[in-house]
Short mmCIF file of C-alpha atoms in Angstrom, two decimals:
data_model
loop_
_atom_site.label_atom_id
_atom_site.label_comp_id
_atom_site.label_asym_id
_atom_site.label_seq_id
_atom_site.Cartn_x
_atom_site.Cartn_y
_atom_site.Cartn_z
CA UNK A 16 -0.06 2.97 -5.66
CA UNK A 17 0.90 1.43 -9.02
CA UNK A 18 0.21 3.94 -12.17
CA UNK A 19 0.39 2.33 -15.88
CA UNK A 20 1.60 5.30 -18.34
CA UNK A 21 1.45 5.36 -21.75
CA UNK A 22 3.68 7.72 -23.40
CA UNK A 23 5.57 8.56 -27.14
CA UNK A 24 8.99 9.88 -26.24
CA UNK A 25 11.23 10.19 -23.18
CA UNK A 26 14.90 11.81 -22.63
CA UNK A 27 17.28 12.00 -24.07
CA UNK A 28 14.89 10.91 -27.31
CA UNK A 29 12.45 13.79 -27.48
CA UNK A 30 11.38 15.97 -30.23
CA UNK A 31 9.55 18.50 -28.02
CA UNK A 32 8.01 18.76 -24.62
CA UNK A 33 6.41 15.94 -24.01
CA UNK A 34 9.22 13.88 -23.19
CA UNK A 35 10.17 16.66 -20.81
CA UNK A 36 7.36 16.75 -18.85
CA UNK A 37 6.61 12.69 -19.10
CA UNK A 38 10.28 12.84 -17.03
CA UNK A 39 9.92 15.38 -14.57
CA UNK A 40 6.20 14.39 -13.56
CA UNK A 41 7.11 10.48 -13.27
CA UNK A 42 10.64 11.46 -11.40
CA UNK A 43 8.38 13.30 -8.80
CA UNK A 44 5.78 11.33 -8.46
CA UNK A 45 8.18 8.63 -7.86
CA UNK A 46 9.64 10.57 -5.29
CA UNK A 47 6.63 10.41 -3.49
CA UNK A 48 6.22 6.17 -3.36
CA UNK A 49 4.46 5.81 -6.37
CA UNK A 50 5.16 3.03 -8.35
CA UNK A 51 4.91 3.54 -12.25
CA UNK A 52 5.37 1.30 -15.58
CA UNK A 53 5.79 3.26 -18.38
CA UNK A 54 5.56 1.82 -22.00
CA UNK A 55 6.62 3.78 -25.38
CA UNK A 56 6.81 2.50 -28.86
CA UNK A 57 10.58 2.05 -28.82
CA UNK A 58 12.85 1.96 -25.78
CA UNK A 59 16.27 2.86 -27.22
CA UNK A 60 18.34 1.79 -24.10
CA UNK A 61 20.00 4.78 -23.04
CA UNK A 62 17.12 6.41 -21.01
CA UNK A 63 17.37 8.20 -17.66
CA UNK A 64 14.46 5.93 -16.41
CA UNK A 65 15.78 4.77 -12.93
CA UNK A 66 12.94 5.90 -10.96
CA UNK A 67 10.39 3.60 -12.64
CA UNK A 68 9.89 0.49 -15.02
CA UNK A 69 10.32 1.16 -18.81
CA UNK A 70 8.59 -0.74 -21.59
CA UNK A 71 8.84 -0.93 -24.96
CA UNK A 72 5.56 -1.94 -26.23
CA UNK A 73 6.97 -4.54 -28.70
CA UNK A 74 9.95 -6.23 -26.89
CA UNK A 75 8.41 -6.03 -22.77
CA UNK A 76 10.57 -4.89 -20.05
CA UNK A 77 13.88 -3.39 -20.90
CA UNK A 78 14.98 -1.40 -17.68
CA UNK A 79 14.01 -1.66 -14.07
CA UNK A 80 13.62 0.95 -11.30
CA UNK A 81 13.75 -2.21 -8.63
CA UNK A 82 17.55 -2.08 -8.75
CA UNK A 83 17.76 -1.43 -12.76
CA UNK A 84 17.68 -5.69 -12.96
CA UNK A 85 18.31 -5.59 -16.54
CA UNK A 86 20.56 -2.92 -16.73
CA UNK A 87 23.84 -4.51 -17.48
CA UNK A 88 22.42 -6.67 -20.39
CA UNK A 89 19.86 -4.19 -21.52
CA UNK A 90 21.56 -2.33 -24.86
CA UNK A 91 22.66 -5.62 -26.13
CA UNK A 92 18.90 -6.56 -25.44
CA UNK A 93 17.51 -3.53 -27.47
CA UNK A 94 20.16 -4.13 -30.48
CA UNK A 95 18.97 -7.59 -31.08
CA UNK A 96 15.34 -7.12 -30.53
CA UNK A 97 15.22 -3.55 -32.13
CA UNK A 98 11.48 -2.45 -33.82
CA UNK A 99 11.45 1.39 -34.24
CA UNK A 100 8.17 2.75 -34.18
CA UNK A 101 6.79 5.03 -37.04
CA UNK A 102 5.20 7.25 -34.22
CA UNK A 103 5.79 10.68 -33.16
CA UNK A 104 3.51 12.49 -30.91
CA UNK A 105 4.22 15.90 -34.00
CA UNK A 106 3.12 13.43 -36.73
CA UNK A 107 -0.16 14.64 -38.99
CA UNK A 108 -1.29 12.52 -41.40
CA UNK A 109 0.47 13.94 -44.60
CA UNK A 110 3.91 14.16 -42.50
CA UNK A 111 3.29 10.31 -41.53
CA UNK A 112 2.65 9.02 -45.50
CA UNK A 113 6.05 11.27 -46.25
CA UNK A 114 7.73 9.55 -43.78
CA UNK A 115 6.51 5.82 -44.62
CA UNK A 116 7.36 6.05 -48.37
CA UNK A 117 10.58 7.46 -47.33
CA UNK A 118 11.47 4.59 -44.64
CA UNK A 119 9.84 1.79 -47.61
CA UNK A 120 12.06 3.13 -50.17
CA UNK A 121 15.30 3.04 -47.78
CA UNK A 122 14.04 -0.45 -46.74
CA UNK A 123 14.18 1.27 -42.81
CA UNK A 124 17.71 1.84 -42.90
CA UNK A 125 18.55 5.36 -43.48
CA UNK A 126 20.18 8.11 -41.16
CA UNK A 127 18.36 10.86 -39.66
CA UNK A 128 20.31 13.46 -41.82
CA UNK A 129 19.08 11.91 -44.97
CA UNK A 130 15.09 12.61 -44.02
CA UNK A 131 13.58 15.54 -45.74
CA UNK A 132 14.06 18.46 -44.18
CA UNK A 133 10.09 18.79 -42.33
CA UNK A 134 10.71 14.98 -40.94
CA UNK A 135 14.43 15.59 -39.00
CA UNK A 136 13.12 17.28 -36.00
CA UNK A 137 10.04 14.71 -35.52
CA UNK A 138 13.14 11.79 -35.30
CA UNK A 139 15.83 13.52 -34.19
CA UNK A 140 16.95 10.29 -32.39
CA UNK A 141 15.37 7.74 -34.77
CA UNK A 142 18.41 7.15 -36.17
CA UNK A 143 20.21 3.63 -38.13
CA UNK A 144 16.98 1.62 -37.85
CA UNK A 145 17.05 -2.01 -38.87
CA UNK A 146 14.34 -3.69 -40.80
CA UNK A 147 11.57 -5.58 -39.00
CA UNK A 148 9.68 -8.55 -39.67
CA UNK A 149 6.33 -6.95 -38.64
CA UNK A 150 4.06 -4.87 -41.08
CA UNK A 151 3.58 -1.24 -40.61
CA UNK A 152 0.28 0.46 -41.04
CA UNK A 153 -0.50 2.12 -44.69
CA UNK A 154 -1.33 5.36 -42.43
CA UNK A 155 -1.01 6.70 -38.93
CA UNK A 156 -4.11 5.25 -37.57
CA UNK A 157 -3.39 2.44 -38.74
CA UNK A 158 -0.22 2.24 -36.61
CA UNK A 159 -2.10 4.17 -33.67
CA UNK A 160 -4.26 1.10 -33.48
CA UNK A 161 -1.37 -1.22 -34.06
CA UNK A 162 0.23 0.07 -30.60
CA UNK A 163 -3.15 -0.17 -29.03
CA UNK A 164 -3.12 -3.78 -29.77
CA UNK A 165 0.59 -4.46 -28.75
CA UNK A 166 -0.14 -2.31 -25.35
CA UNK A 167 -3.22 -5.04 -24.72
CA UNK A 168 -0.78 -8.14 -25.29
CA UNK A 169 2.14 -6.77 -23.48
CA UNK A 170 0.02 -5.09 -20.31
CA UNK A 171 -3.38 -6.61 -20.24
CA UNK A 172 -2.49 -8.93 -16.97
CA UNK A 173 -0.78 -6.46 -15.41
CA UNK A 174 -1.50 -5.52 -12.36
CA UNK A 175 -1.80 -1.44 -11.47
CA UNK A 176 -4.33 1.16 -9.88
CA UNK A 177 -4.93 3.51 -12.63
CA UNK A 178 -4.05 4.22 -16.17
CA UNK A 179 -2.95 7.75 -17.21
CA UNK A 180 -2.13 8.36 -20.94
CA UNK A 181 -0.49 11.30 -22.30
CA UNK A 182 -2.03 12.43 -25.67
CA UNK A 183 -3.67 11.57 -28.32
CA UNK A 184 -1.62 8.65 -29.85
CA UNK A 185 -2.23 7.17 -26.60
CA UNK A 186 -5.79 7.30 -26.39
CA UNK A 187 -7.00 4.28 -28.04
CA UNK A 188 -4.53 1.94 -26.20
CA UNK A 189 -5.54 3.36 -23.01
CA UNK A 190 -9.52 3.13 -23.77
CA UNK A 191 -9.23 -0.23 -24.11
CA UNK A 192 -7.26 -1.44 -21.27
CA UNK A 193 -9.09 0.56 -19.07
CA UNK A 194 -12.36 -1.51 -20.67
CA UNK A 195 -10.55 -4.68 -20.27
CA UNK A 196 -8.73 -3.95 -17.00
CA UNK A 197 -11.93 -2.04 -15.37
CA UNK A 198 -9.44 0.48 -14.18
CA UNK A 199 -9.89 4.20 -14.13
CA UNK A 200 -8.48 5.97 -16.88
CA UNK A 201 -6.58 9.47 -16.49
CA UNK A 202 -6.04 10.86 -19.77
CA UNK A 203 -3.31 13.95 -20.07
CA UNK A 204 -3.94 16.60 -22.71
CA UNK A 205 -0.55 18.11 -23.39
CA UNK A 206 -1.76 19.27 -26.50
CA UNK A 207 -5.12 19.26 -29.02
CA UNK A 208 -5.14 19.19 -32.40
CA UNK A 209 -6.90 22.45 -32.17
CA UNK A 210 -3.45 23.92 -30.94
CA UNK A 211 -1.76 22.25 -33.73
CA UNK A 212 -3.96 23.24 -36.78
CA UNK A 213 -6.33 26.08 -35.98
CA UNK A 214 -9.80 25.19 -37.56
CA UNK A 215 -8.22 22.78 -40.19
CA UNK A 216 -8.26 20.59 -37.54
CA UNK A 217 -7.92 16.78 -38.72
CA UNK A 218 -11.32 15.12 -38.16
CA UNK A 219 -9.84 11.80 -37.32
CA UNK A 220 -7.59 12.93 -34.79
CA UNK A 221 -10.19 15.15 -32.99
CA UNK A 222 -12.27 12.11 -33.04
CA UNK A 223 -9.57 10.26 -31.35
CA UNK A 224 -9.13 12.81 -28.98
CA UNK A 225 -12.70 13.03 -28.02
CA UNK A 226 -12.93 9.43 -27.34
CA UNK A 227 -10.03 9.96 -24.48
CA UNK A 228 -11.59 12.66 -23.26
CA UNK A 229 -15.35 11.01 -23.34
CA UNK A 230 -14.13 7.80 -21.65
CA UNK A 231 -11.44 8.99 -19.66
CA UNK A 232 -12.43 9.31 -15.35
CA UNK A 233 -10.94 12.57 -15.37
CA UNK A 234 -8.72 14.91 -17.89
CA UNK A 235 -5.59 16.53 -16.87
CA UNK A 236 -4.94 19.64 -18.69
CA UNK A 237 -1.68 21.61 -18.67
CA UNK A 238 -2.96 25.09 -18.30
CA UNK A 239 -6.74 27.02 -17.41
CA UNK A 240 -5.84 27.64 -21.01
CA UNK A 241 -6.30 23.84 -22.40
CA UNK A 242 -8.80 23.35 -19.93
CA UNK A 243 -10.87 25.80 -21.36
CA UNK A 244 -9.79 24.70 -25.31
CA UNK A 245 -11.22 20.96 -24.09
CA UNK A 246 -14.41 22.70 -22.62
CA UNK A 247 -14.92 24.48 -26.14
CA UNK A 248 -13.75 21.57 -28.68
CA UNK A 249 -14.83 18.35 -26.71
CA UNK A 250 -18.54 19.54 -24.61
CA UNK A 251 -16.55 18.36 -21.68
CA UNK A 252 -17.86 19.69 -18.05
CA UNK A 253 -15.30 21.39 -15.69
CA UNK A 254 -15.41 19.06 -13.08
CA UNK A 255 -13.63 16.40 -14.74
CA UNK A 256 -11.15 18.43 -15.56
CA UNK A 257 -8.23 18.98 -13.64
CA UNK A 258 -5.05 21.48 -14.09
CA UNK A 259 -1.75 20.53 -13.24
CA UNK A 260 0.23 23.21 -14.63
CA UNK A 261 3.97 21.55 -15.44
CA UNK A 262 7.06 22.20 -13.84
CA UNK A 263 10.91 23.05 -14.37
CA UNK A 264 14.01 21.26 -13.03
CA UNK A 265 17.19 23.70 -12.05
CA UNK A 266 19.58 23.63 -14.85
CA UNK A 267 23.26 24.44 -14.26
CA UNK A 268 24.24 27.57 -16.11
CA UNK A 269 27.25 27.49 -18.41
CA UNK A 270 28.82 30.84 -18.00
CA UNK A 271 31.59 30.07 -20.47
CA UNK A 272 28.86 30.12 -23.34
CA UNK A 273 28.13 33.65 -22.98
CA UNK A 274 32.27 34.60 -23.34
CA UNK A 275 32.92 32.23 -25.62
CA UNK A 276 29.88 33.50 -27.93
CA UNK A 277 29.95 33.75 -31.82
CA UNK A 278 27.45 36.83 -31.83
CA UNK A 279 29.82 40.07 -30.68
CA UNK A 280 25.79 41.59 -30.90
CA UNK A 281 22.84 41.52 -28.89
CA UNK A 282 20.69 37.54 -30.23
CA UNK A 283 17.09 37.08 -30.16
CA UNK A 284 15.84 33.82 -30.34
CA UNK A 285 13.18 31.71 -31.26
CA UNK A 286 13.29 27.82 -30.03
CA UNK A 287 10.61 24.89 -31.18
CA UNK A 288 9.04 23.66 -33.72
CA UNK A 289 8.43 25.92 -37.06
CA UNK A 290 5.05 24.80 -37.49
CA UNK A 291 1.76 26.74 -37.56
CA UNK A 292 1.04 26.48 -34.36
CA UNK A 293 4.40 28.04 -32.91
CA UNK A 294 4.09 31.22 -34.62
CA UNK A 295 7.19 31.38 -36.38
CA UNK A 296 5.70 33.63 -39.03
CA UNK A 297 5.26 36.34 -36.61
CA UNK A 298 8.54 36.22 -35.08
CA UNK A 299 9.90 37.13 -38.59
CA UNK A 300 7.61 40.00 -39.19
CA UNK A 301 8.32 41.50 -35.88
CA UNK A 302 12.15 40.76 -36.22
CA UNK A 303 12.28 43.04 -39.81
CA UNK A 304 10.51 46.20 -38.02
CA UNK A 305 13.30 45.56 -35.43
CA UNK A 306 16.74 45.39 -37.22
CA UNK A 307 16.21 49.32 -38.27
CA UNK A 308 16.70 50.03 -34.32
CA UNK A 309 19.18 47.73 -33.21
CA UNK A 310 22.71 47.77 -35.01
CA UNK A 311 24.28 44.32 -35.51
CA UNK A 312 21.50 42.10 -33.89
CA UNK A 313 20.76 38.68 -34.43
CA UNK A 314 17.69 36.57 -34.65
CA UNK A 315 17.68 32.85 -34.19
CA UNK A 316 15.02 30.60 -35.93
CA UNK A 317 16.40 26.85 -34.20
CA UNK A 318 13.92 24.02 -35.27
CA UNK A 319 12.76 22.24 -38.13
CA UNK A 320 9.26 21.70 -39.34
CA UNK A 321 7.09 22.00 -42.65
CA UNK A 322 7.12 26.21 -42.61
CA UNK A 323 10.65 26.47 -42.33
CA UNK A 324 11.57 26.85 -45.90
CA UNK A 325 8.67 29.29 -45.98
CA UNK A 326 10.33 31.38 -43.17
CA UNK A 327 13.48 31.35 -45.04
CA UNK A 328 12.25 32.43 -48.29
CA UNK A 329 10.25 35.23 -46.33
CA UNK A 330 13.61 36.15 -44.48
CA UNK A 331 15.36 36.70 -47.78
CA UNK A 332 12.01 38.01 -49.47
CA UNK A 333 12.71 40.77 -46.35
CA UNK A 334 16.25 41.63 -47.37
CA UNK A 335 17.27 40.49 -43.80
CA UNK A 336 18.80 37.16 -44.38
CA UNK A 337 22.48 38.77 -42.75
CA UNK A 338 20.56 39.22 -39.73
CA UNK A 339 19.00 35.46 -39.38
CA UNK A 340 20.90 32.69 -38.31
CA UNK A 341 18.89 29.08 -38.97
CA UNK A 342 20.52 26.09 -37.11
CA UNK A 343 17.86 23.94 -37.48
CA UNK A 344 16.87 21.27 -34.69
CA UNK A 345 19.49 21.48 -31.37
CA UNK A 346 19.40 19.22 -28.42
CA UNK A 347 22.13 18.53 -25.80
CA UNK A 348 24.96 21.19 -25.09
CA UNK A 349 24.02 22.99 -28.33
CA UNK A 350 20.58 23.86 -26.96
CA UNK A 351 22.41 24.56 -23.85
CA UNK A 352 24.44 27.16 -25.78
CA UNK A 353 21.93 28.64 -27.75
CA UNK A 354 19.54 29.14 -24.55
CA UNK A 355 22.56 31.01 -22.61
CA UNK A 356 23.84 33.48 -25.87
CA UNK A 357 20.75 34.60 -25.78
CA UNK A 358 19.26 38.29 -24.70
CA UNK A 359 15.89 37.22 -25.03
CA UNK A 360 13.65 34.54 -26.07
CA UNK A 361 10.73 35.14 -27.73
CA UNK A 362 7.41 32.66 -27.66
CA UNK A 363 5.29 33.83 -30.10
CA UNK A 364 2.65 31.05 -29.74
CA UNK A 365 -1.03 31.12 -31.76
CA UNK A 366 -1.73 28.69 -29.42
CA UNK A 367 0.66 26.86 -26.52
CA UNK A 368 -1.29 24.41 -24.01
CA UNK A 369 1.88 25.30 -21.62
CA UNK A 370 5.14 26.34 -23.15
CA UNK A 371 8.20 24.58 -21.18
CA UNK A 372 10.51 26.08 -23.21
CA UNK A 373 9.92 29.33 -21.68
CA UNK A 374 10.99 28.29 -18.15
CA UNK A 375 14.10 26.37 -19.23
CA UNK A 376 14.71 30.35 -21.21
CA UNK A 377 14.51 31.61 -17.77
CA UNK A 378 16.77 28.22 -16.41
CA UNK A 379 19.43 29.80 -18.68
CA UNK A 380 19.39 33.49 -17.33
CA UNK A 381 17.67 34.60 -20.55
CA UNK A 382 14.48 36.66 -20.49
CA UNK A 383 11.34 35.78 -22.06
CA UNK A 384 8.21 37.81 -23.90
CA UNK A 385 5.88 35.50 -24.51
CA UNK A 386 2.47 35.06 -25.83
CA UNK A 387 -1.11 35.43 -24.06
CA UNK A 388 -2.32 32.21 -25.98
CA UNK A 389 -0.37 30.22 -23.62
CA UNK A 390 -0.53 28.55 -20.62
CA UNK A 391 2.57 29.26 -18.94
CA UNK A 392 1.73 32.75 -19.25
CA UNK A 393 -0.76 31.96 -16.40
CA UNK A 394 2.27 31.33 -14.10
CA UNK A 395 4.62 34.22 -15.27
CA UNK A 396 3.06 36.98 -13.88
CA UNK A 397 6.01 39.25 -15.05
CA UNK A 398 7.20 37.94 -17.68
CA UNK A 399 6.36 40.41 -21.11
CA UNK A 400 3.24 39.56 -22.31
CA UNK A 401 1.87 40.23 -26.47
CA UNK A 402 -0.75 38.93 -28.11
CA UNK A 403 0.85 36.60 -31.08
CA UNK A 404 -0.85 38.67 -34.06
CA UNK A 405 0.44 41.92 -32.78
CA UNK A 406 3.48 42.20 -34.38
CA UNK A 407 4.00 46.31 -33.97
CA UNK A 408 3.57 45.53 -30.46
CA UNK A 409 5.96 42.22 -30.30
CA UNK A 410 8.44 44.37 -32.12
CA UNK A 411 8.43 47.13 -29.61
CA UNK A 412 8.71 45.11 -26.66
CA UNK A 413 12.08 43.30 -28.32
CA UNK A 414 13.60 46.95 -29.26
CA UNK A 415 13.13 47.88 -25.52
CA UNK A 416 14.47 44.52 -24.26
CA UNK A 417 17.54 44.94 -26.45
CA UNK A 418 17.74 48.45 -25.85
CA UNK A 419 17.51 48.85 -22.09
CA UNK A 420 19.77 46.06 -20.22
CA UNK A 421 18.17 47.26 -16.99
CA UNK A 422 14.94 46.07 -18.46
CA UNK A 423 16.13 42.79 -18.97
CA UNK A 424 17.85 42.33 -15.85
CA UNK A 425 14.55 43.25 -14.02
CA UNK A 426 12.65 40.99 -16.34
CA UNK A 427 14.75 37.98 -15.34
CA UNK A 428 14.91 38.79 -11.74
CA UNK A 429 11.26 38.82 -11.21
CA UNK A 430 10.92 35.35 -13.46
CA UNK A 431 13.55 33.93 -11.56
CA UNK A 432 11.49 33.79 -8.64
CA UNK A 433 8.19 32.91 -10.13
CA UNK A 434 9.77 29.83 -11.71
CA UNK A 435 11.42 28.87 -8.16
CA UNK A 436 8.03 28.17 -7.27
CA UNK A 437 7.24 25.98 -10.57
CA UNK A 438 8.23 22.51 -8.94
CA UNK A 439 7.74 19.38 -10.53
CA UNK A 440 6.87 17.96 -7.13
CA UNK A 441 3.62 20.19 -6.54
CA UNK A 442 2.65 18.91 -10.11
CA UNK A 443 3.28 15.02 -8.75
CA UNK A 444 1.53 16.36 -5.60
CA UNK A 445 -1.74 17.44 -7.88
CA UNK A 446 -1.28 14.65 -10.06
CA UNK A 447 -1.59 12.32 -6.77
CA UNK A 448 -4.99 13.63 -5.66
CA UNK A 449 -6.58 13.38 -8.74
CA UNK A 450 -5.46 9.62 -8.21
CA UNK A 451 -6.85 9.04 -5.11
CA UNK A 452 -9.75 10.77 -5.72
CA UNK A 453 -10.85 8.06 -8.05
CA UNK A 454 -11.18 5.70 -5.20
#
């Protein structure tokens, strides 16, 4: 079987989960014979991709699973031919014009610690661009529709079995292949603009999603959770929706982190994006009815994203600002480290189709509380549980957790096995019926 994806970021280059599960559900899946080509705006040449065919929507094949053919040739490849794309799947439309001006004014070469503060985490890995010969779009549609029409030269004779598209920026490129192609469509809702923005939704991007969802054979949704959200926000019947919750690889735990730790105190930490719809507001609240109760301790805001400032005037509107430690956005070994100095991780989520971040806490020995507007929390049975607006209630499940270190151990132990069962092969495994039973 031969599966077309269309996707927005991929490892090492991701600014959030996506990327993560795009590579552990095409890994498996590969695992089991299938046979996938998977195109993204911008291929940067350094990609774990072995297990499959990568494309970069502009410049056509740069890497090969059959043998990795172009391996040896393939970064000089992507340095000549370079196009970064404008895209990320965290954009909105006012982050998007910021970004535009910004990459204008700099003439596209710029590094990524010169972006304004809101735009580093959405390009972590965007890096020295050069400047193209090919006009962007004035606005993020416009450059949603210029991919479609790049994915429909570079693809349209291709041959495959079925199309699967993860998210919304992927939508409209997938529609029409699968109109041109006649193939059945899979679409993969990761996340909804409803998750992102409450009821200030954008009307153009719900639009976009619901023409996905309307045209697509069958929806994949991350959680009961999103299922449900798709139900509410797109009139779509449950039985072409399927769940496939995601998975977790094994990571390797760095023991040396935890003795060689800055923080001689107990660290709670917050991870992702410091947007609206990761809660980070609450996390603060609850962190300033906990500092009374434990000496010394430590809170972690790591991200970037347009409330950020906002959480760190409200930290030092608090009086706690000796207690809050900001890195801003970490990837590699320093996510690595923050993950195992942890004592717990806190998701406070208003609303988290999954949450991967909470089984890669668990990866790294470090306990998680997380919130019941999430979809993970369907497959952590005991993992602590709070509603995100109940703050009195977040706040006494951290003082506990800090307090009681049999608690935590518990905590951990019982996660520990929960996520053993979390496999990215019974998601490939899921992800293959729906397949087949489009045939």
């Amino acid at each position: 079987m031969k599966i077309l994806m269309l996707g927005w970021e991929y490892p090492p280059h991701i600014c959030g989960g996506l990327g993560v599960a795009c590579e552990g559900l095409s890994t498996a899946l590969a695992r089991f014979g299938v046979e996938i080509d998977f195109v993204l705006p911008h291929v940067f040449g350094d990609e774990n991709a072995g297990h499959m065919r990568l494309y970069d929507s502009m410049n056509g094949l740069q890497s090969s699973a059959a043998g990795n053919s172009k391996k040896e040739n393939k970064s000089s490849l992507i340095q000549k031919h370079i196009l970064p794309s404008l895209l990320s799947p965290y954009l909105n439309p006012q982050s998007f014009d910021e970004l535009l001006n910004f990459y204008r004014a700099r003439r596209g070469e710029f590094k990524i610690e010169e972006l304004p503060q809101n735009l580093q985490a959405l390009f972590a890995d965007f890096g020295q661009a050069g400047t193209s010969q090919q006009p962007y779009g004035t606005n993020i549609f416009q450059e949603v529709s210029r991919y479609a029409a790049q994915v429909l030269l570079l693809m349209g004779k291709q041959d495959f079995d079925v199309i699967h598209a993860h998210d919304w920026m992927t939508f409209p490129a997938a529609v029409a292949l699968a109109r041109v192609s006649g193939k059945p469509l899979v679409v993969h809702v990761h996340s909804l603009e409803y998750d992102r923005s409450g009821h200030n939704m954008n009307k153009e991007i719900h639009e976009i999603e619901a023409l996905g969802i309307s045209q697509a054979n069958t929806v994949i949704a991350v959680s009961y959770y999103t299922a449900s959200v798709v139900q509410k926000h797109h009139n779509l019947s449950s039985e072409r929706i399927r769940v496939v919750h995601n998975g977790v690889y094994s990571k390797k735990i760095v023991q040396n982190y935890r003795r060689r730790q800055n923080f001689q105190s107990k660290v709670v930490l917050f991870l992702g994006r410091v947007t609206f719809q990761k809660g980070p507001d609450y996390f603060v609240e609850a962190a300033a009815r906990c500092i009374p109760h434990i000496p010394g301790v430590k809170f972690i805001m790591a991200g970037a994203g347009d409330m950020l400032n906002r959480m760190m005037d409200r930290v030092h509107q608090l009086g706690i600002s000796d207690y809050f430690h900001f890195p801003g956005f970490l990837k590699g070994e320093e996510l690595e480290e923050i993950f195992s100095i942890a004592d717990l991780y806190i998701m406070p989520s208003v609303s988290e189709p999954f949450g991967i971040s909470a089984l890669e806490a668990i990866n790294y020995d470090t306990p998680v509380i997380i919130s019941k507007q999430s979809g993970v929390s369907e497959v952590l049975s005991h993992a602590l549980k709070v509603d995100f607006w109940d703050i009195d209630r977040m706040s006494d499940l951290i003082i506990n957790g800090l307090l009681h270190d049999e608690l935590r151990a518990d905590m951990l132990a019982m996660a520990r096995e929960e996520v053993k069962r979390l496999k990215w092969e019974a998601s490939a495994q899921k992800t293959l019926e729906v397949y087949r039973a489009l045939f």
